[in-house]
Amino acid sequence: MVRKRPAVQVKWLTIIIIVLVGGVAWLFTRYNASFYQQTVAQVEQVHNGHREKTTDEFQNKAYQQNQNLRLRILNGNRKGELVTTTNQFTTAQATDMEYRPGQQVFVHLNAKKHQKSNEMITGFKRDSVVVFLIWLTVTLLLVILKLRGSMALLSLVINAVLFFCAVQLDVRTNFNPIWLFAGLAVIFTVVTAFLIFGKSQETVVTIMATLGGTAAALLIAVFVLTATNQRGMNFEMMDYVTQQRLPLFYAGSMIGALGAIMDLSADITSSLFAIYREEPQLTFWELFLNARKIGRSIMGPLINVLFLIFVASTFPMMVLFLKNGNSWGYAYSMIMTLGIVQSLISGIGISLTVPITGLLAGGVCEMKVLK
Amino acid sequence: MTTIMALILILFASMLLAGGRQGFVSFLGLIFNFGIVFISVVLIAMGFPYLIVTLINAVIILVVSIYFGNEQGRNADVAFITALLVVGLLVILIIPVQHWAQVQGFGVENTEDLEGLSLQLGVRFLDVSCAMTILSCLGAVAEAAVAVATGLTELQAHNHQISDAELRRTGTRVGKEIVGTAFNTLFFGFYGELLGLFIWFSRLHYSFGMVLNDKIFVSQLIMTLISAIGVVLTIPVTIGIVIYQHHHQPATTANDEHRLK
């Protein structure tokens, strides 16, 4: 009983600190308007107009509604001023939205001061949500895994910085993005493997297996896409393209699969070395079969993770296409094919990683015996 | 032959090479899951209530992901209950977060794709966003649940008299490995998915603030973070369920029952 008390007190202190950090971060995002170059305003009052029914050429029944908004400007030289503007939104709210009091928005102010209704809302302020979710993730990670969770965070931060640098390089130079991001993949792999295993044989095997699996996936992708002339793939609907499509697609597929491939090879490597340490008399072939046994149960769920994310991300465009009088088949071929090809490439990389890791790890273990 | 057909055949061959019969079953599971996801989006577009469609299909996807291609037994049962509980918690988180973030539909970066398409639709894109986020987290939750449940039930099978503290310790250790694994998968998937958009941001000199408030960026980040939260939540929920079963049914009989099956 006596021992329980300090534990409870520590817990209370932790909870208070967590809530305090979250509260301060949230308050900061509510009052950080002065950090923005764009003008930020808060919706103070909303007057809703009446709903107008609309019907489009595909018999979609919807409504649109007007709002009169009163906004308070939160930064810049017109800080504190109240302005009025109008807003129109539709049932779908696909590119517009219904505003409510208390929400913060970005506005573009007209140069002339007294031209009242021309204040245009240019965007919605979402930093509070982002900060909230990051706070929640980090908190859960640290509460549930204690300090051990911080390694995952560290590797996340390092990888994000590396990725940012690679994007900058891509924009500022004329390197082929495939080579640029292949280089990034190598650095990612080396850094992450060292974070997991430190300086050891496992690190070497993991790095080699990851690069092998990723390279195999990429080579197969290039080969198949070239051989089949990309038949059935619709690159014209690829999103956010500012440079040549195909190299960008390959680079994206490679980076997308890399994390999963790295995890799989790290998992197999660490289990295989552990088995080998317990039973050093195992032959190369027995080790290889063990790798397959470990790999095959992780492989399916891992492919599934990426597959569900890549396919679910196409939902908004799919709904839009289907509601615009397109057939299932046409919507599928225009919108979903790229995501599916990307999942297939990562799936091939993930499954080939299993035998590749088995060969490498088995080989390295056996070579040590020969010495 | 279309590119997709060729790639499907290669994937089938490599899954067979890597996993034998289990690889074959996992492959079938993937095809099945694709069918379910496709049906979900069609039903939502047809105007069926999104939450009912999504939740029913989410349960089906979890069944397929957890029971297909795994040895079925107590670990799969524990993983399934865990996944249901965690996805339930996530749904309670996803719906308010989506209403708060207002990331439904399309961003200014999509303008070119929207030319000539009618946006006066009866479907609320906020619902579509919720459905998308719920379905996208299932894979990560299922993977984590299977891994932690397998680690704990194996331990329990070796030692029936194992203490709660020992179960907690092992669960957290397995969980730590899973979190590292899943975070890499999720965040690299995020980078790969949005590579084009990040280059776009950089070319058009978006400021940090503009990126942080960008509709598409935030939408994808929410999907990734929700999956990450799901993975972390899986750890205590699995430990809780295993400990609960440990106390409420004698471990020996529970294991024997499953062996008889």
PDB file of N, CA and C in Angstrom, chain A residues 36 38 56 60-61 64 90 92-94 125-127 148 156 160 163 168 170 181 188 224-225 228 230-231 239-240 242-243 252 263 292 296 302 304 307-308 310 312-313 316 323-324 328 347-348 351, chain B residues 1 3 10-11 17-18 20 22 33-34 42 45 65 101-102 104-106 113 118 120-123 125 132 139 143 172 181 184-185 187-188 191-193 195-196 198-199 202-203 210 213 215-216 229:
ATOM      1  N   TYR A  36       1.486  34.328 -39.207  1.00  0.00           N
ATOM      2  CA  TYR A  36       1.151  34.088 -40.616  1.00  0.00           C
ATOM      3  C   TYR A  36       1.345  35.354 -41.440  1.00  0.00           C
ATOM      4  N   GLN A  38      -0.202  35.534 -44.433  1.00  0.00           N
ATOM      5  CA  GLN A  38      -1.534  35.778 -44.971  1.00  0.00           C
ATOM      6  C   GLN A  38      -2.412  36.380 -43.863  1.00  0.00           C
ATOM      7  N   ASP A  56     -28.601  18.907 -61.582  1.00  0.00           N
ATOM      8  CA  ASP A  56     -27.643  19.013 -62.690  1.00  0.00           C
ATOM      9  C   ASP A  56     -28.046  18.079 -63.825  1.00  0.00           C
ATOM     10  N   ASN A  60     -28.681  14.817 -60.450  1.00  0.00           N
ATOM     11  CA  ASN A  60     -28.267  14.856 -59.051  1.00  0.00           C
ATOM     12  C   ASN A  60     -29.025  15.983 -58.371  1.00  0.00           C
ATOM     13  N   LYS A  61     -29.810  15.626 -57.361  1.00  0.00           N
ATOM     14  CA  LYS A  61     -30.571  16.662 -56.655  1.00  0.00           C
ATOM     15  C   LYS A  61     -29.754  17.156 -55.464  1.00  0.00           C
ATOM     16  N   GLN A  64     -28.094  24.619 -52.859  1.00  0.00           N
ATOM     17  CA  GLN A  64     -27.013  25.541 -52.507  1.00  0.00           C
ATOM     18  C   GLN A  64     -27.582  26.626 -51.628  1.00  0.00           C
ATOM     19  N   THR A  90     -22.640  24.199 -51.179  1.00  0.00           N
ATOM     20  CA  THR A  90     -23.569  23.244 -51.764  1.00  0.00           C
ATOM     21  C   THR A  90     -23.671  22.016 -50.860  1.00  0.00           C
ATOM     22  N   ALA A  92     -22.791  18.962 -51.416  1.00  0.00           N
ATOM     23  CA  ALA A  92     -21.616  18.110 -51.459  1.00  0.00           C
ATOM     24  C   ALA A  92     -20.464  18.705 -50.645  1.00  0.00           C
ATOM     25  N   GLN A  93     -20.355  20.021 -50.622  1.00  0.00           N
ATOM     26  CA  GLN A  93     -19.227  20.712 -49.975  1.00  0.00           C
ATOM     27  C   GLN A  93     -17.887  20.146 -50.426  1.00  0.00           C
ATOM     28  N   ALA A  94     -17.790  19.900 -51.735  1.00  0.00           N
ATOM     29  CA  ALA A  94     -16.567  19.293 -52.250  1.00  0.00           C
ATOM     30  C   ALA A  94     -15.452  20.316 -52.399  1.00  0.00           C
ATOM     31  N   LYS A 125      -8.369  27.512 -41.859  1.00  0.00           N
ATOM     32  CA  LYS A 125      -7.189  27.306 -41.021  1.00  0.00           C
ATOM     33  C   LYS A 125      -7.313  25.948 -40.327  1.00  0.00           C
ATOM     34  N   ARG A 126      -6.333  25.050 -40.620  1.00  0.00           N
ATOM     35  CA  ARG A 126      -6.434  23.675 -40.115  1.00  0.00           C
ATOM     36  C   ARG A 126      -5.305  23.317 -39.149  1.00  0.00           C
ATOM     37  N   ASP A 127      -4.490  24.286 -38.766  1.00  0.00           N
ATOM     38  CA  ASP A 127      -3.321  23.917 -37.960  1.00  0.00           C
ATOM     39  C   ASP A 127      -3.698  23.353 -36.590  1.00  0.00           C
ATOM     40  N   ARG A 148      10.850   3.991 -24.762  1.00  0.00           N
ATOM     41  CA  ARG A 148      11.137   3.148 -25.914  1.00  0.00           C
ATOM     42  C   ARG A 148      10.440   3.651 -27.179  1.00  0.00           C
ATOM     43  N   LEU A 156      11.346   8.927 -37.368  1.00  0.00           N
ATOM     44  CA  LEU A 156      10.354   9.681 -38.148  1.00  0.00           C
ATOM     45  C   LEU A 156      10.864  11.068 -38.507  1.00  0.00           C
ATOM     46  N   ALA A 160      11.792  12.544 -42.180  1.00  0.00           N
ATOM     47  CA  ALA A 160      11.052  13.688 -42.722  1.00  0.00           C
ATOM     48  C   ALA A 160      12.026  14.751 -43.230  1.00  0.00           C
ATOM     49  N   PHE A 163      13.621  13.582 -46.460  1.00  0.00           N
ATOM     50  CA  PHE A 163      12.659  13.662 -47.554  1.00  0.00           C
ATOM     51  C   PHE A 163      12.509  15.104 -48.039  1.00  0.00           C
ATOM     52  N   GLN A 168      13.566  19.319 -52.203  1.00  0.00           N
ATOM     53  CA  GLN A 168      14.216  20.582 -52.578  1.00  0.00           C
ATOM     54  C   GLN A 168      15.195  20.357 -53.723  1.00  0.00           C
ATOM     55  N   ASP A 170      15.163  17.985 -55.944  1.00  0.00           N
ATOM     56  CA  ASP A 170      14.435  17.669 -57.164  1.00  0.00           C
ATOM     57  C   ASP A 170      13.966  18.943 -57.858  1.00  0.00           C
ATOM     58  N   PHE A 181      15.656   9.933 -56.077  1.00  0.00           N
ATOM     59  CA  PHE A 181      14.944   9.305 -54.975  1.00  0.00           C
ATOM     60  C   PHE A 181      15.483   7.910 -54.673  1.00  0.00           C
ATOM     61  N   PHE A 188      17.892   6.665 -46.565  1.00  0.00           N
ATOM     62  CA  PHE A 188      16.820   6.282 -45.639  1.00  0.00           C
ATOM     63  C   PHE A 188      17.119   4.916 -45.007  1.00  0.00           C
ATOM     64  N   VAL A 224       7.800  -4.143 -66.806  1.00  0.00           N
ATOM     65  CA  VAL A 224       6.414  -4.461 -67.169  1.00  0.00           C
ATOM     66  C   VAL A 224       5.731  -3.269 -67.816  1.00  0.00           C
ATOM     67  N   LEU A 225       5.935  -2.083 -67.249  1.00  0.00           N
ATOM     68  CA  LEU A 225       5.270  -0.907 -67.807  1.00  0.00           C
ATOM     69  C   LEU A 225       5.758  -0.616 -69.221  1.00  0.00           C
ATOM     70  N   THR A 228       4.411  -3.618 -71.593  1.00  0.00           N
ATOM     71  CA  THR A 228       2.980  -3.576 -71.901  1.00  0.00           C
ATOM     72  C   THR A 228       2.556  -2.199 -72.384  1.00  0.00           C
ATOM     73  N   GLN A 230       2.238   0.460 -70.862  1.00  0.00           N
ATOM     74  CA  GLN A 230       1.330   1.063 -69.876  1.00  0.00           C
ATOM     75  C   GLN A 230      -0.124   0.950 -70.292  1.00  0.00           C
ATOM     76  N   ARG A 231      -0.448  -0.156 -70.953  1.00  0.00           N
ATOM     77  CA  ARG A 231      -1.824  -0.299 -71.417  1.00  0.00           C
ATOM     78  C   ARG A 231      -2.771  -0.356 -70.232  1.00  0.00           C
ATOM     79  N   ASP A 239      -2.451  13.006 -60.160  1.00  0.00           N
ATOM     80  CA  ASP A 239      -2.640  14.272 -59.459  1.00  0.00           C
ATOM     81  C   ASP A 239      -1.334  15.052 -59.288  1.00  0.00           C
ATOM     82  N   TYR A 240      -1.469  16.347 -59.199  1.00  0.00           N
ATOM     83  CA  TYR A 240      -0.385  17.252 -58.768  1.00  0.00           C
ATOM     84  C   TYR A 240       0.908  17.052 -59.558  1.00  0.00           C
ATOM     85  N   THR A 242       3.877  18.337 -61.816  1.00  0.00           N
ATOM     86  CA  THR A 242       4.563  19.546 -62.277  1.00  0.00           C
ATOM     87  C   THR A 242       5.770  19.178 -63.118  1.00  0.00           C
ATOM     88  N   GLN A 243       6.040  17.888 -63.273  1.00  0.00           N
ATOM     89  CA  GLN A 243       7.158  17.468 -64.105  1.00  0.00           C
ATOM     90  C   GLN A 243       6.770  16.178 -64.807  1.00  0.00           C
ATOM     91  N   GLY A 252       7.626   7.787 -56.752  1.00  0.00           N
ATOM     92  CA  GLY A 252       6.613   7.695 -55.705  1.00  0.00           C
ATOM     93  C   GLY A 252       6.378   6.252 -55.281  1.00  0.00           C
ATOM     94  N   ASP A 263      10.839  -2.693 -43.159  1.00  0.00           N
ATOM     95  CA  ASP A 263      10.312  -3.314 -41.951  1.00  0.00           C
ATOM     96  C   ASP A 263      10.332  -4.822 -42.039  1.00  0.00           C
ATOM     97  N   ARG A 292      11.400 -17.923 -44.658  1.00  0.00           N
ATOM     98  CA  ARG A 292      10.130 -17.976 -45.386  1.00  0.00           C
ATOM     99  C   ARG A 292       8.964 -18.096 -44.418  1.00  0.00           C
ATOM    100  N   ARG A 296       6.267 -15.145 -44.477  1.00  0.00           N
ATOM    101  CA  ARG A 296       4.968 -15.309 -45.118  1.00  0.00           C
ATOM    102  C   ARG A 296       3.811 -14.871 -44.249  1.00  0.00           C
ATOM    103  N   LEU A 302       1.137  -6.818 -44.448  1.00  0.00           N
ATOM    104  CA  LEU A 302       1.905  -5.626 -44.818  1.00  0.00           C
ATOM    105  C   LEU A 302       1.465  -5.093 -46.187  1.00  0.00           C
ATOM    106  N   ASN A 304      -1.397  -5.552 -47.435  1.00  0.00           N
ATOM    107  CA  ASN A 304      -2.746  -5.071 -47.164  1.00  0.00           C
ATOM    108  C   ASN A 304      -2.772  -3.629 -46.654  1.00  0.00           C
ATOM    109  N   PHE A 307      -2.061  -1.286 -49.562  1.00  0.00           N
ATOM    110  CA  PHE A 307      -3.119  -1.449 -50.541  1.00  0.00           C
ATOM    111  C   PHE A 307      -4.376  -0.685 -50.117  1.00  0.00           C
ATOM    112  N   LEU A 308      -4.793  -0.847 -48.858  1.00  0.00           N
ATOM    113  CA  LEU A 308      -6.006  -0.166 -48.389  1.00  0.00           C
ATOM    114  C   LEU A 308      -5.817   1.343 -48.418  1.00  0.00           C
ATOM    115  N   PHE A 310      -3.703   3.141 -50.397  1.00  0.00           N
ATOM    116  CA  PHE A 310      -3.639   3.646 -51.772  1.00  0.00           C
ATOM    117  C   PHE A 310      -5.013   3.627 -52.436  1.00  0.00           C
ATOM    118  N   ALA A 312      -8.121   3.468 -50.872  1.00  0.00           N
ATOM    119  CA  ALA A 312      -9.103   4.330 -50.200  1.00  0.00           C
ATOM    120  C   ALA A 312      -8.890   5.794 -50.565  1.00  0.00           C
ATOM    121  N   SER A 313      -7.641   6.185 -50.836  1.00  0.00           N
ATOM    122  CA  SER A 313      -7.365   7.591 -51.171  1.00  0.00           C
ATOM    123  C   SER A 313      -8.060   8.031 -52.451  1.00  0.00           C
ATOM    124  N   PRO A 316     -12.734  10.136 -53.024  1.00  0.00           N
ATOM    125  CA  PRO A 316     -13.433  11.345 -53.462  1.00  0.00           C
ATOM    126  C   PRO A 316     -13.557  11.438 -54.989  1.00  0.00           C
ATOM    127  N   LYS A 323     -20.824   9.886 -59.845  1.00  0.00           N
ATOM    128  CA  LYS A 323     -22.002  10.746 -59.813  1.00  0.00           C
ATOM    129  C   LYS A 323     -22.111  11.609 -61.060  1.00  0.00           C
ATOM    130  N   ASN A 324     -21.051  11.662 -61.872  1.00  0.00           N
ATOM    131  CA  ASN A 324     -21.119  12.438 -63.099  1.00  0.00           C
ATOM    132  C   ASN A 324     -21.479  11.555 -64.293  1.00  0.00           C
ATOM    133  N   TRP A 328     -19.120   2.242 -63.866  1.00  0.00           N
ATOM    134  CA  TRP A 328     -18.159   1.739 -62.872  1.00  0.00           C
ATOM    135  C   TRP A 328     -16.817   1.487 -63.533  1.00  0.00           C
ATOM    136  N   GLY A 347       3.551  -4.497 -53.483  1.00  0.00           N
ATOM    137  CA  GLY A 347       3.292  -5.876 -53.105  1.00  0.00           C
ATOM    138  C   GLY A 347       4.357  -6.824 -53.639  1.00  0.00           C
ATOM    139  N   ILE A 348       4.749  -6.611 -54.899  1.00  0.00           N
ATOM    140  CA  ILE A 348       5.792  -7.451 -55.495  1.00  0.00           C
ATOM    141  C   ILE A 348       7.106  -7.262 -54.733  1.00  0.00           C
ATOM    142  N   SER A 351       6.848  -9.066 -51.305  1.00  0.00           N
ATOM    143  CA  SER A 351       6.950 -10.534 -51.296  1.00  0.00           C
ATOM    144  C   SER A 351       8.334 -11.001 -51.745  1.00  0.00           C
TER     145      SER A 351
ATOM    146  N   MET B   1      -1.978  -7.713 -73.331  1.00  0.00           N
ATOM    147  CA  MET B   1      -2.232  -7.814 -71.887  1.00  0.00           C
ATOM    148  C   MET B   1      -2.069  -6.424 -71.245  1.00  0.00           C
ATOM    149  N   THR B   3      -1.241  -3.676 -68.276  1.00  0.00           N
ATOM    150  CA  THR B   3      -0.183  -3.592 -67.279  1.00  0.00           C
ATOM    151  C   THR B   3      -0.627  -4.215 -65.967  1.00  0.00           C
ATOM    152  N   ILE B  10       2.520 -11.319 -61.783  1.00  0.00           N
ATOM    153  CA  ILE B  10       3.842 -11.328 -61.142  1.00  0.00           C
ATOM    154  C   ILE B  10       3.693 -11.331 -59.624  1.00  0.00           C
ATOM    155  N   LEU B  11       2.731 -10.527 -59.118  1.00  0.00           N
ATOM    156  CA  LEU B  11       2.516 -10.507 -57.660  1.00  0.00           C
ATOM    157  C   LEU B  11       2.109 -11.897 -57.175  1.00  0.00           C
ATOM    158  N   LEU B  17       5.973 -17.804 -54.381  1.00  0.00           N
ATOM    159  CA  LEU B  17       7.389 -18.090 -54.141  1.00  0.00           C
ATOM    160  C   LEU B  17       7.756 -17.820 -52.677  1.00  0.00           C
ATOM    161  N   ALA B  18       7.236 -16.698 -52.136  1.00  0.00           N
ATOM    162  CA  ALA B  18       7.634 -16.302 -50.791  1.00  0.00           C
ATOM    163  C   ALA B  18       6.889 -17.091 -49.723  1.00  0.00           C
ATOM    164  N   GLY B  20       4.297 -19.879 -50.348  1.00  0.00           N
ATOM    165  CA  GLY B  20       3.647 -21.154 -50.632  1.00  0.00           C
ATOM    166  C   GLY B  20       2.140 -21.046 -50.515  1.00  0.00           C
ATOM    167  N   GLN B  22       0.312 -20.370 -47.952  1.00  0.00           N
ATOM    168  CA  GLN B  22      -0.127 -19.188 -47.199  1.00  0.00           C
ATOM    169  C   GLN B  22      -0.077 -17.935 -48.078  1.00  0.00           C
ATOM    170  N   ASN B  33     -10.432  -8.208 -50.584  1.00  0.00           N
ATOM    171  CA  ASN B  33     -10.489  -6.877 -49.967  1.00  0.00           C
ATOM    172  C   ASN B  33     -10.705  -5.790 -51.003  1.00  0.00           C
ATOM    173  N   PHE B  34     -10.060  -5.928 -52.163  1.00  0.00           N
ATOM    174  CA  PHE B  34     -10.270  -4.923 -53.202  1.00  0.00           C
ATOM    175  C   PHE B  34     -11.740  -4.882 -53.601  1.00  0.00           C
ATOM    176  N   VAL B  42     -18.862   2.379 -54.447  1.00  0.00           N
ATOM    177  CA  VAL B  42     -20.029   2.408 -55.334  1.00  0.00           C
ATOM    178  C   VAL B  42     -21.306   2.623 -54.523  1.00  0.00           C
ATOM    179  N   ALA B  45     -21.548   6.180 -53.321  1.00  0.00           N
ATOM    180  CA  ALA B  45     -21.909   7.060 -54.428  1.00  0.00           C
ATOM    181  C   ALA B  45     -23.390   6.911 -54.769  1.00  0.00           C
ATOM    182  N   SER B  65      -8.641  -9.918 -43.409  1.00  0.00           N
ATOM    183  CA  SER B  65      -7.230  -9.606 -43.155  1.00  0.00           C
ATOM    184  C   SER B  65      -6.661 -10.444 -42.014  1.00  0.00           C
ATOM    185  N   ALA B 101     -11.710  19.376 -39.238  1.00  0.00           N
ATOM    186  CA  ALA B 101     -10.660  19.721 -40.194  1.00  0.00           C
ATOM    187  C   ALA B 101     -11.204  20.196 -41.536  1.00  0.00           C
ATOM    188  N   GLN B 102     -12.425  19.808 -41.889  1.00  0.00           N
ATOM    189  CA  GLN B 102     -13.027  20.222 -43.160  1.00  0.00           C
ATOM    190  C   GLN B 102     -12.095  19.961 -44.343  1.00  0.00           C
ATOM    191  N   GLN B 104     -12.802  17.591 -46.647  1.00  0.00           N
ATOM    192  CA  GLN B 104     -13.526  16.773 -47.620  1.00  0.00           C
ATOM    193  C   GLN B 104     -13.349  17.299 -49.037  1.00  0.00           C
ATOM    194  N   GLY B 105     -13.530  16.394 -49.999  1.00  0.00           N
ATOM    195  CA  GLY B 105     -13.557  16.809 -51.396  1.00  0.00           C
ATOM    196  C   GLY B 105     -12.190  17.099 -51.971  1.00  0.00           C
ATOM    197  N   PHE B 106     -12.084  18.260 -52.610  1.00  0.00           N
ATOM    198  CA  PHE B 106     -10.897  18.533 -53.412  1.00  0.00           C
ATOM    199  C   PHE B 106     -10.270  19.866 -53.029  1.00  0.00           C
ATOM    200  N   ASP B 113      -8.260  18.925 -62.542  1.00  0.00           N
ATOM    201  CA  ASP B 113      -8.948  17.647 -62.718  1.00  0.00           C
ATOM    202  C   ASP B 113     -10.466  17.801 -62.700  1.00  0.00           C
ATOM    203  N   SER B 118     -19.563  18.102 -62.775  1.00  0.00           N
ATOM    204  CA  SER B 118     -20.547  18.759 -61.926  1.00  0.00           C
ATOM    205  C   SER B 118     -20.242  18.490 -60.456  1.00  0.00           C
ATOM    206  N   GLN B 120     -22.450  19.704 -58.148  1.00  0.00           N
ATOM    207  CA  GLN B 120     -23.754  19.848 -57.479  1.00  0.00           C
ATOM    208  C   GLN B 120     -24.336  18.473 -57.215  1.00  0.00           C
ATOM    209  N   LEU B 121     -23.695  17.730 -56.306  1.00  0.00           N
ATOM    210  CA  LEU B 121     -24.091  16.351 -56.096  1.00  0.00           C
ATOM    211  C   LEU B 121     -24.841  16.203 -54.788  1.00  0.00           C
ATOM    212  N   GLY B 122     -25.662  15.159 -54.723  1.00  0.00           N
ATOM    213  CA  GLY B 122     -26.419  14.930 -53.488  1.00  0.00           C
ATOM    214  C   GLY B 122     -25.589  14.274 -52.394  1.00  0.00           C
ATOM    215  N   VAL B 123     -24.393  13.803 -52.722  1.00  0.00           N
ATOM    216  CA  VAL B 123     -23.555  13.114 -51.742  1.00  0.00           C
ATOM    217  C   VAL B 123     -22.723  14.120 -50.966  1.00  0.00           C
ATOM    218  N   PHE B 125     -19.430  15.116 -49.302  1.00  0.00           N
ATOM    219  CA  PHE B 125     -18.054  14.631 -49.389  1.00  0.00           C
ATOM    220  C   PHE B 125     -17.411  14.473 -48.010  1.00  0.00           C
ATOM    221  N   MET B 132     -13.369   7.030 -46.199  1.00  0.00           N
ATOM    222  CA  MET B 132     -12.010   6.823 -46.689  1.00  0.00           C
ATOM    223  C   MET B 132     -11.038   6.627 -45.529  1.00  0.00           C
ATOM    224  N   GLY B 139      -5.951  -1.859 -42.384  1.00  0.00           N
ATOM    225  CA  GLY B 139      -4.788  -2.707 -42.635  1.00  0.00           C
ATOM    226  C   GLY B 139      -3.767  -2.593 -41.520  1.00  0.00           C
ATOM    227  N   GLU B 143      -2.745  -5.557 -38.885  1.00  0.00           N
ATOM    228  CA  GLU B 143      -1.376  -6.058 -38.840  1.00  0.00           C
ATOM    229  C   GLU B 143      -0.840  -6.024 -37.408  1.00  0.00           C
ATOM    230  N   THR B 172       4.369  -4.998 -24.263  1.00  0.00           N
ATOM    231  CA  THR B 172       4.971  -3.708 -24.578  1.00  0.00           C
ATOM    232  C   THR B 172       6.209  -3.885 -25.443  1.00  0.00           C
ATOM    233  N   THR B 181       8.005  -0.708 -36.871  1.00  0.00           N
ATOM    234  CA  THR B 181       7.669  -1.279 -38.173  1.00  0.00           C
ATOM    235  C   THR B 181       6.553  -0.508 -38.856  1.00  0.00           C
ATOM    236  N   ASN B 184       7.177   3.205 -40.055  1.00  0.00           N
ATOM    237  CA  ASN B 184       7.909   3.328 -41.316  1.00  0.00           C
ATOM    238  C   ASN B 184       6.991   3.055 -42.494  1.00  0.00           C
ATOM    239  N   THR B 185       6.253   1.944 -42.420  1.00  0.00           N
ATOM    240  CA  THR B 185       5.345   1.600 -43.518  1.00  0.00           C
ATOM    241  C   THR B 185       4.385   2.752 -43.790  1.00  0.00           C
ATOM    242  N   PHE B 187       4.440   6.055 -42.869  1.00  0.00           N
ATOM    243  CA  PHE B 187       4.932   7.370 -43.277  1.00  0.00           C
ATOM    244  C   PHE B 187       5.618   7.335 -44.632  1.00  0.00           C
ATOM    245  N   PHE B 188       6.306   6.227 -44.962  1.00  0.00           N
ATOM    246  CA  PHE B 188       6.858   6.144 -46.309  1.00  0.00           C
ATOM    247  C   PHE B 188       5.739   6.033 -47.332  1.00  0.00           C
ATOM    248  N   TYR B 191       4.671   9.531 -47.874  1.00  0.00           N
ATOM    249  CA  TYR B 191       5.587  10.283 -48.757  1.00  0.00           C
ATOM    250  C   TYR B 191       5.418   9.844 -50.208  1.00  0.00           C
ATOM    251  N   GLY B 192       5.331   8.522 -50.420  1.00  0.00           N
ATOM    252  CA  GLY B 192       5.217   8.005 -51.781  1.00  0.00           C
ATOM    253  C   GLY B 192       3.936   8.477 -52.444  1.00  0.00           C
ATOM    254  N   GLU B 193       2.864   8.493 -51.668  1.00  0.00           N
ATOM    255  CA  GLU B 193       1.561   8.903 -52.179  1.00  0.00           C
ATOM    256  C   GLU B 193       1.566  10.383 -52.556  1.00  0.00           C
ATOM    257  N   LEU B 195       4.260  12.410 -53.087  1.00  0.00           N
ATOM    258  CA  LEU B 195       5.500  12.947 -53.646  1.00  0.00           C
ATOM    259  C   LEU B 195       5.228  14.086 -54.631  1.00  0.00           C
ATOM    260  N   GLY B 196       4.283  13.849 -55.554  1.00  0.00           N
ATOM    261  CA  GLY B 196       3.948  14.870 -56.546  1.00  0.00           C
ATOM    262  C   GLY B 196       3.505  16.164 -55.886  1.00  0.00           C
ATOM    263  N   PHE B 198       4.212  17.254 -52.829  1.00  0.00           N
ATOM    264  CA  PHE B 198       5.305  17.938 -52.137  1.00  0.00           C
ATOM    265  C   PHE B 198       6.164  18.715 -53.126  1.00  0.00           C
ATOM    266  N   ILE B 199       6.392  18.126 -54.308  1.00  0.00           N
ATOM    267  CA  ILE B 199       7.167  18.831 -55.324  1.00  0.00           C
ATOM    268  C   ILE B 199       6.394  20.068 -55.799  1.00  0.00           C
ATOM    269  N   SER B 202       6.767  22.791 -53.336  1.00  0.00           N
ATOM    270  CA  SER B 202       8.097  23.374 -53.377  1.00  0.00           C
ATOM    271  C   SER B 202       8.265  24.264 -54.611  1.00  0.00           C
ATOM    272  N   ARG B 203       7.757  23.808 -55.750  1.00  0.00           N
ATOM    273  CA  ARG B 203       7.877  24.600 -56.981  1.00  0.00           C
ATOM    274  C   ARG B 203       7.119  25.899 -56.891  1.00  0.00           C
ATOM    275  N   MET B 210       1.268  27.607 -45.262  1.00  0.00           N
ATOM    276  CA  MET B 210       0.336  27.209 -46.317  1.00  0.00           C
ATOM    277  C   MET B 210       0.241  25.686 -46.402  1.00  0.00           C
ATOM    278  N   ASN B 213      -1.799  24.096 -43.587  1.00  0.00           N
ATOM    279  CA  ASN B 213      -3.243  24.288 -43.647  1.00  0.00           C
ATOM    280  C   ASN B 213      -3.841  23.800 -44.957  1.00  0.00           C
ATOM    281  N   LYS B 215      -5.537  21.662 -47.737  1.00  0.00           N
ATOM    282  CA  LYS B 215      -6.602  20.658 -47.603  1.00  0.00           C
ATOM    283  C   LYS B 215      -6.106  19.241 -47.879  1.00  0.00           C
ATOM    284  N   ILE B 216      -5.412  19.049 -49.001  1.00  0.00           N
ATOM    285  CA  ILE B 216      -5.019  17.687 -49.376  1.00  0.00           C
ATOM    286  C   ILE B 216      -3.953  17.158 -48.444  1.00  0.00           C
ATOM    287  N   ILE B 229      -2.140   6.140 -34.741  1.00  0.00           N
ATOM    288  CA  ILE B 229      -2.794   6.090 -33.428  1.00  0.00           C
ATOM    289  C   ILE B 229      -3.427   4.717 -33.222  1.00  0.00           C
TER     290      ILE B 229
END
